[in-house]
PDB file of C-alpha atoms and ligand atoms in Angstrom:
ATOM      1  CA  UNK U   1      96.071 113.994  95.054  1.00  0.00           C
ATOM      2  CA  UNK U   2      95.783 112.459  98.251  1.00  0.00           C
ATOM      3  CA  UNK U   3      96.908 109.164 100.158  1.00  0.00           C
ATOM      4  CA  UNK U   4      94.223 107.444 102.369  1.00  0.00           C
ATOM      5  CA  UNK U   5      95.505 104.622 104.626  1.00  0.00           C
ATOM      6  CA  UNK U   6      94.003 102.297 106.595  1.00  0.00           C
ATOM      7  CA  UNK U   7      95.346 101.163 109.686  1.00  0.00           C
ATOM      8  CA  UNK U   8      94.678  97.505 111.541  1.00  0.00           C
ATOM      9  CA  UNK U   9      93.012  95.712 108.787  1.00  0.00           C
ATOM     10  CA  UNK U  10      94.811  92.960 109.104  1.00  0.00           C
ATOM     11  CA  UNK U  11      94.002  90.103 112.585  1.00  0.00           C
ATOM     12  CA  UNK U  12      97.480  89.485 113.362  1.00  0.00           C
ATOM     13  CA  UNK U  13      99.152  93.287 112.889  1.00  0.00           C
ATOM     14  CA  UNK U  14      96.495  94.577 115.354  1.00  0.00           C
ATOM     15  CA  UNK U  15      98.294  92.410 117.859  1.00  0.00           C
ATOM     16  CA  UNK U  16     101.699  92.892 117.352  1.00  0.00           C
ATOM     17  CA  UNK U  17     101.422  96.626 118.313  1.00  0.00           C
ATOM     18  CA  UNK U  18      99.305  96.352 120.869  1.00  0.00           C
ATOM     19  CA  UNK U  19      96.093  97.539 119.477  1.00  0.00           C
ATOM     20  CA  UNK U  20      92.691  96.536 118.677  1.00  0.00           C
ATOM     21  CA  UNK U  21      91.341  96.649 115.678  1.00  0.00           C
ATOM     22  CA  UNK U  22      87.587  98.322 115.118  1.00  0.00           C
ATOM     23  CA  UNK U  23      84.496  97.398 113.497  1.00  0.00           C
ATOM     24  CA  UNK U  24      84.743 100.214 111.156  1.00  0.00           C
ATOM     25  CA  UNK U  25      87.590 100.863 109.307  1.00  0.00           C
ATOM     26  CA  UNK U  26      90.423 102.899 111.070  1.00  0.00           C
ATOM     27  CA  UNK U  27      91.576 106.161 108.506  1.00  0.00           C
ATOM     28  CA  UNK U  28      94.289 108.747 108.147  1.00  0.00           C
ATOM     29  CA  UNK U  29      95.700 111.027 105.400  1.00  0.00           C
ATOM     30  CA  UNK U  30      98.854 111.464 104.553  1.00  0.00           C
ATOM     31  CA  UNK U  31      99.624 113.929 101.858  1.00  0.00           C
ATOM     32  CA  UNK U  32     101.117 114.254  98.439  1.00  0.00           C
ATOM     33  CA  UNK U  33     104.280 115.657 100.282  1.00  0.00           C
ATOM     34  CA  UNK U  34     104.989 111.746 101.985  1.00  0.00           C
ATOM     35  CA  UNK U  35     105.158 110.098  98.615  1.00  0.00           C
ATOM     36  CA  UNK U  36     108.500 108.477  97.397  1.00  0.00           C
ATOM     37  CA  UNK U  37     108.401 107.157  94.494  1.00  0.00           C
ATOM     38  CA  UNK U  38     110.101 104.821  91.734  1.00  0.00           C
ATOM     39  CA  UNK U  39     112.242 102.905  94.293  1.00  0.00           C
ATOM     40  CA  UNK U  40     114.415 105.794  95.772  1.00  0.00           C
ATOM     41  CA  UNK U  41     115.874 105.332  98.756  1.00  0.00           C
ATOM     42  CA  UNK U  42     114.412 106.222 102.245  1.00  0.00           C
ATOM     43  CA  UNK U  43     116.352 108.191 104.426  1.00  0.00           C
ATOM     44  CA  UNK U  44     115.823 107.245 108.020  1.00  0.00           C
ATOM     45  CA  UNK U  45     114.491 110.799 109.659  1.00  0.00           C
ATOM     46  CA  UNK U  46     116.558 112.025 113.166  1.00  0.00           C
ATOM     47  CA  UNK U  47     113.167 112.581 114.872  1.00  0.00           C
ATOM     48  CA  UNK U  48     112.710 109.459 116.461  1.00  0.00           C
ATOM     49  CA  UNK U  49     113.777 106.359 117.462  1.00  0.00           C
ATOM     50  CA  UNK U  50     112.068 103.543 115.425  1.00  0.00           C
ATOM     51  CA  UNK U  51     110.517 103.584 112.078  1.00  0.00           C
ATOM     52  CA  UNK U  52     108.972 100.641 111.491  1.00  0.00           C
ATOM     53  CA  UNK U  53     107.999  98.449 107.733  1.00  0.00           C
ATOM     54  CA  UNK U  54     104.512  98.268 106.991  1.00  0.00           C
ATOM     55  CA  UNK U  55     103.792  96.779 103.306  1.00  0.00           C
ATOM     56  CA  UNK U  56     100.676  97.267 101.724  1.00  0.00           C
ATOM     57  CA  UNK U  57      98.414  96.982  98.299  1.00  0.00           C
ATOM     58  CA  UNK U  58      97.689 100.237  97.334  1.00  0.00           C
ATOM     59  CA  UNK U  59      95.043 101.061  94.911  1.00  0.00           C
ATOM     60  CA  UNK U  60      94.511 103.825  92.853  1.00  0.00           C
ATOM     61  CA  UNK U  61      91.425 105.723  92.010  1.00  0.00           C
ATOM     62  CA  UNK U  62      90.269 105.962  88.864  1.00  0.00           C
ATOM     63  CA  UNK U  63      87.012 108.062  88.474  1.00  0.00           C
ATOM     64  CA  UNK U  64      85.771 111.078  90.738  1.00  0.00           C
ATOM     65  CA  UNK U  65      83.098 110.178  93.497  1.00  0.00           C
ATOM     66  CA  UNK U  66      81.432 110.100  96.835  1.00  0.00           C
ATOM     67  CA  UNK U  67      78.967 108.372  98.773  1.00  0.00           C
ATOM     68  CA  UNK U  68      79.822 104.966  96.603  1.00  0.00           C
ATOM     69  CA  UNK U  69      77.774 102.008  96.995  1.00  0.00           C
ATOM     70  CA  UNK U  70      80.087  98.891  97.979  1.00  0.00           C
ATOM     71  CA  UNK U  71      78.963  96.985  95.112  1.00  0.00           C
ATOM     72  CA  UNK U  72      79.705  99.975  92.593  1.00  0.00           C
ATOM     73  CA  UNK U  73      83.064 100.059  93.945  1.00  0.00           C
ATOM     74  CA  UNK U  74      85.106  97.837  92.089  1.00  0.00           C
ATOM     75  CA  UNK U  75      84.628 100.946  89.053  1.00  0.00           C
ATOM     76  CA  UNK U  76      86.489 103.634  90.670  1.00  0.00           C
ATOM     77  CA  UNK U  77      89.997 101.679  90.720  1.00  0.00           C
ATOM     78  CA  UNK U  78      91.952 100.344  87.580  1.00  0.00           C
ATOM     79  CA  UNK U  79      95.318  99.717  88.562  1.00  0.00           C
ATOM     80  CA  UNK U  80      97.159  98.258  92.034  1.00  0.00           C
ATOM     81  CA  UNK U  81     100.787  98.633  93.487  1.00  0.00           C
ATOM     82  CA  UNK U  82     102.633  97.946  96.671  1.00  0.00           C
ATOM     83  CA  UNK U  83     103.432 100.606  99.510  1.00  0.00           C
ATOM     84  CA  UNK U  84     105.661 100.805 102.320  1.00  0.00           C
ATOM     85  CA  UNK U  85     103.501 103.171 105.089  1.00  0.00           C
ATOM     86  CA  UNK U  86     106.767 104.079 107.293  1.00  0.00           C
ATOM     87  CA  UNK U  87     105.694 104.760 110.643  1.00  0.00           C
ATOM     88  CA  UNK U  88     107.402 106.213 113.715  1.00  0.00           C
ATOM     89  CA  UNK U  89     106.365 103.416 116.011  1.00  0.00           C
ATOM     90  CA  UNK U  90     107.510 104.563 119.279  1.00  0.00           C
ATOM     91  CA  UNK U  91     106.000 108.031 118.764  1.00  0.00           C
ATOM     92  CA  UNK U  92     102.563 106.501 117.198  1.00  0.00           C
ATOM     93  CA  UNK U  93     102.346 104.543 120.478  1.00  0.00           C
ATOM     94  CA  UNK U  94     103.117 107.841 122.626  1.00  0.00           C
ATOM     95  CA  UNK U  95     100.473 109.926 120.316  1.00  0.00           C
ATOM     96  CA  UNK U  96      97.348 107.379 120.886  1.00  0.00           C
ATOM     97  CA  UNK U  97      98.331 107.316 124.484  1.00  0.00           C
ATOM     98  CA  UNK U  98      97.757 110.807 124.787  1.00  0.00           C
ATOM     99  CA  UNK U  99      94.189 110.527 122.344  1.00  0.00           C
ATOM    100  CA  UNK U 100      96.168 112.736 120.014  1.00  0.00           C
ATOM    101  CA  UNK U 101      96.099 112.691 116.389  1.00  0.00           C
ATOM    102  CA  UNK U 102      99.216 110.632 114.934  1.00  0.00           C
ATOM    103  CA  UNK U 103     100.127 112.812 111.391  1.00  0.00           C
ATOM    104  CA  UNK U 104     103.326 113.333 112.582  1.00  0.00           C
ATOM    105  CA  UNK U 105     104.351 109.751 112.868  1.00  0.00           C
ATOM    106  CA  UNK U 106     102.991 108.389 109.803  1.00  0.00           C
ATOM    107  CA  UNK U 107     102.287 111.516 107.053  1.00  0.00           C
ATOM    108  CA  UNK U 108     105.750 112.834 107.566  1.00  0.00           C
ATOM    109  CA  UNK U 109     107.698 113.198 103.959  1.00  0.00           C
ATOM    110  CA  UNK U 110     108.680 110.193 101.868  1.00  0.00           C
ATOM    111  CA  UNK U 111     106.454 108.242 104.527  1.00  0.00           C
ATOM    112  CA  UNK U 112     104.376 106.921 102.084  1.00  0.00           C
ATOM    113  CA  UNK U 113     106.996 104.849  99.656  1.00  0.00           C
ATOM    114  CA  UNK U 114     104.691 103.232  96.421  1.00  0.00           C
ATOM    115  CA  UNK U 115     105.552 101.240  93.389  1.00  0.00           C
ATOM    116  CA  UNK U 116     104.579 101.635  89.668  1.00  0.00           C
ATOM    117  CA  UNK U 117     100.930  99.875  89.473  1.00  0.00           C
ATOM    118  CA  UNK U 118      99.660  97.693  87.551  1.00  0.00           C
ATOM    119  CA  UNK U 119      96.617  97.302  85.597  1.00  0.00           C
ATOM    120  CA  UNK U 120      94.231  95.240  87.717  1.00  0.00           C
ATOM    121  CA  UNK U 121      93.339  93.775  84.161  1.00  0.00           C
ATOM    122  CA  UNK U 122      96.939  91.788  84.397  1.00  0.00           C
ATOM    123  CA  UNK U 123      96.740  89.967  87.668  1.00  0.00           C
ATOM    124  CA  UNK U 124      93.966  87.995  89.563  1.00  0.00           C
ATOM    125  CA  UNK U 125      90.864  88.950  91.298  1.00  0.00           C
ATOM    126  CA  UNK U 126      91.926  90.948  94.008  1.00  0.00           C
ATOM    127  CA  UNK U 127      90.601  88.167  96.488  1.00  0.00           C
ATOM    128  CA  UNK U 128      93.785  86.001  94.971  1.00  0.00           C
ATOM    129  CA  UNK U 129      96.030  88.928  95.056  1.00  0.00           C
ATOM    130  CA  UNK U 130      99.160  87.718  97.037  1.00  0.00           C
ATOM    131  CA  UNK U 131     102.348  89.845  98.320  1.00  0.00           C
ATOM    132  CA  UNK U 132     105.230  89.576 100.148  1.00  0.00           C
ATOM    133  CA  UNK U 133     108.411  91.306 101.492  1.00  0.00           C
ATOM    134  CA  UNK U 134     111.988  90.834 101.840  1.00  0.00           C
ATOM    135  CA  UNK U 135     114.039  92.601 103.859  1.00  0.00           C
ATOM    136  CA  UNK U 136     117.954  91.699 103.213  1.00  0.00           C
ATOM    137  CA  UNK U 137     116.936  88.787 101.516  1.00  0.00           C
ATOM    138  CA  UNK U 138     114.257  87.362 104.131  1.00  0.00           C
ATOM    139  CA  UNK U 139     111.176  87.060 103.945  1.00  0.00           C
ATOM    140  CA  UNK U 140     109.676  89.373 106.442  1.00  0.00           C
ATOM    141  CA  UNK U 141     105.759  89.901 105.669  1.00  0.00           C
ATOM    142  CA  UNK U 142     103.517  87.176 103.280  1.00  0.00           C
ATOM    143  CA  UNK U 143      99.550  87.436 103.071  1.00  0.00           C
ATOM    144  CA  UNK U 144      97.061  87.272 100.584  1.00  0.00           C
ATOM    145  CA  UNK U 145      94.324  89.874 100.091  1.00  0.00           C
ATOM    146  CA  UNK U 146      91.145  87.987 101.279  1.00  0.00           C
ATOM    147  CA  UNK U 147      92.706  88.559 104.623  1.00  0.00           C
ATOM    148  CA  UNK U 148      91.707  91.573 104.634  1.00  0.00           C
ATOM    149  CA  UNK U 149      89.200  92.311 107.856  1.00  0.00           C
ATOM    150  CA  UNK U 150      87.918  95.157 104.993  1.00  0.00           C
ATOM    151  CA  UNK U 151      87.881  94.855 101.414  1.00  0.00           C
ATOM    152  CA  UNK U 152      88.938  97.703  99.146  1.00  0.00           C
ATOM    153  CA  UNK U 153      84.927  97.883  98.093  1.00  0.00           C
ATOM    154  CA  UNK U 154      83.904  98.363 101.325  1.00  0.00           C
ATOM    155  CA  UNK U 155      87.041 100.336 102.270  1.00  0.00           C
ATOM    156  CA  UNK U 156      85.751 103.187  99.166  1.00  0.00           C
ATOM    157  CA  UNK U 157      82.361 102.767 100.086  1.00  0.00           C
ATOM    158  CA  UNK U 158      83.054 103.772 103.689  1.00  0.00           C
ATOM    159  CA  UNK U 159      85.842 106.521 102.968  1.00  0.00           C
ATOM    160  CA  UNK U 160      84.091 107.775 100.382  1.00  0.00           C
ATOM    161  CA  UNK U 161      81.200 109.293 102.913  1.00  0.00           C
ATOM    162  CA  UNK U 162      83.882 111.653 104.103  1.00  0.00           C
ATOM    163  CA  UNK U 163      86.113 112.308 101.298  1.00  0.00           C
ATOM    164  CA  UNK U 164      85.163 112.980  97.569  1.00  0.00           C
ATOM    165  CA  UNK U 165      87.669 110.614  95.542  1.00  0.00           C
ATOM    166  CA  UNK U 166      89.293 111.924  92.606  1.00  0.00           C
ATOM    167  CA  UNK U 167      91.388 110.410  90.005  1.00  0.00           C
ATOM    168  CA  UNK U 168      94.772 109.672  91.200  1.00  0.00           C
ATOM    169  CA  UNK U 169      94.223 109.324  94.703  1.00  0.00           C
ATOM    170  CA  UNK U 170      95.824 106.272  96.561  1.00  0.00           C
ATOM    171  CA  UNK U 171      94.115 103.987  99.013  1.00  0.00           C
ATOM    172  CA  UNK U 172      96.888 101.681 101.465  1.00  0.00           C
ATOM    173  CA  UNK U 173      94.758  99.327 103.317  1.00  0.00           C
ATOM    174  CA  UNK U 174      96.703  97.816 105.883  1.00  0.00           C
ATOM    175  CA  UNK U 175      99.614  96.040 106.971  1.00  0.00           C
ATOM    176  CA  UNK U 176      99.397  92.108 107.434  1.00  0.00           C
ATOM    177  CA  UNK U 177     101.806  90.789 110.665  1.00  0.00           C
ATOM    178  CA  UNK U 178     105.357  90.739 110.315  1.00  0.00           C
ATOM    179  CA  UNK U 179     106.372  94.469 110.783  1.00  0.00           C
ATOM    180  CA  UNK U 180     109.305  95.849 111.918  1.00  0.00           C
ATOM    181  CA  UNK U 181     112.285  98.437 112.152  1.00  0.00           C
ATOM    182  CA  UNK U 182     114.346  99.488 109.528  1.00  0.00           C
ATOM    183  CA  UNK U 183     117.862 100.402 109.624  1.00  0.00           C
ATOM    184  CA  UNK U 184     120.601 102.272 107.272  1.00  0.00           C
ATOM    185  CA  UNK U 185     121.568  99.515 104.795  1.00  0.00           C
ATOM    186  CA  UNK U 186     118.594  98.005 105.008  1.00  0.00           C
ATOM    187  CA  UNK U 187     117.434  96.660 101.149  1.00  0.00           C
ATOM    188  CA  UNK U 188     113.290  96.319 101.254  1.00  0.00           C
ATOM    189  CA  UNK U 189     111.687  93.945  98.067  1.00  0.00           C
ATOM    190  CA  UNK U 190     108.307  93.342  97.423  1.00  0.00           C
ATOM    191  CA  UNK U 191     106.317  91.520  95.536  1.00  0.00           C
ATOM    192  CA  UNK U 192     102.373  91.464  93.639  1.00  0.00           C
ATOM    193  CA  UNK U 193     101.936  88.002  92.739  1.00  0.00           C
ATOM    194  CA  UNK U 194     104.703  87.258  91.756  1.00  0.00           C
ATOM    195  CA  UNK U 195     105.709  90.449  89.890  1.00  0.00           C
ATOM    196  CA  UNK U 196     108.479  92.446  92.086  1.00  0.00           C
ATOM    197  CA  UNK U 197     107.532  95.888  92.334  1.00  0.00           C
ATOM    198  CA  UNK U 198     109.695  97.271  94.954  1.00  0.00           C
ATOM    199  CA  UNK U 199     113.322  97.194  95.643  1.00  0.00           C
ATOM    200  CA  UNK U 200     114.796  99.884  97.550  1.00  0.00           C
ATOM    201  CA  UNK U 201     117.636 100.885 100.180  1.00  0.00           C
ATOM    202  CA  UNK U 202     117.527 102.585 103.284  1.00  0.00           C
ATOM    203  CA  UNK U 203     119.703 105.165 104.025  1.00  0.00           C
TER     204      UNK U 203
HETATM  205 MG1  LIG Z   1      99.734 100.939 107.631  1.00  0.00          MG
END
């Protein structure tokens, strides 16, 4: 399987790390190796100096395709979870300056930290789809879907000219405002309408 992310997707995140955000859809990869799963902790790499929050809905894939229509999307995902896309802030910034490619600070392993989904037939439309994060106990990130600047239709309709999807792939789309660094003790939470999904430590 793969992971396909989408960065600045959100009007406020764009800001807060000094960037803009584009017209189309910005994408990376990050592969199966950067998943960490069922709320083990994440251990806070020696390779740089900040790794930074970034809470997501992440949608998985449930039927092979390509070249999707927008409004045939909505069939090739079933189910929905939250995701932490750990990034190495200081060395994403250092990467774009340089126009090179950022893998390194954001597919790295255990980068890509997701909860169990859930069936998209057990919570609302995902235009009323609400989340929210904790970190220590305070609320640190809080946005609703439709704030999306791309929806997840038009997020698989565009991705989907470049990559075949296959069952079991996982789409992040974006980061709302509110990110920031983690530490060693930290203790992330998150929440899908209510429904807390993630709950994890930093180490
Ligand atoms: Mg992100």
């Amino acid at each position: 399987m793969k992971i396909i992310c989408v960065g600045l997707n959100y009007p406020r995140h764009a800001d807060e790390i000094g960037m803009k955000a584009e017209s189309a859809p910005v994408v990376f990869l990050k592969p199966d190796t950067a998943l960490l799963r069922d709320n083990m902790p994440f251990y806070v790499p020696d390779w740089a100096s900040r790794f930074d929050f970034e809470t997501e809905l992440v949608f998985r894939i449930s039927r092979l395709g390509r070249h999707i229509e927008e409004r045939f999307a909505s069939r090739y995902y079933d189910s929905v979870g939250l995701g932490i896309d750990f990034t190495a802030r200081d060395l994403q910034h250092e990467l774009a300056s340089k126009g090179q490619p950022w893998e390194i600070c954001k597919a790295f392993d255990y980068s890509a930290a997701v909860s169990k989904l859930m069936p998209l037939t057990d919570l609302p439309p995902v235009k009323d789809m609400t989340f929210s994060l904790k970190v220590n106990g305070e609320e640190r990130q809080k946005a609703s879907a439709s704030e999306m600047l791309h929806s997840i239709d038009s997020i698989i309709s565009y991705v989907s000219r470049f990559f075949s999807l296959r069952i079991g792939d996982l789409i992040f789309t974006g980061t709302p405002t509110g990110v920031g660094p983690v530490k060693e003790g930290d203790r992330l939470e998150a929440e899908l309408c209510g429904h807390k999904l993630l709950d994890f430590d930093i180490k």
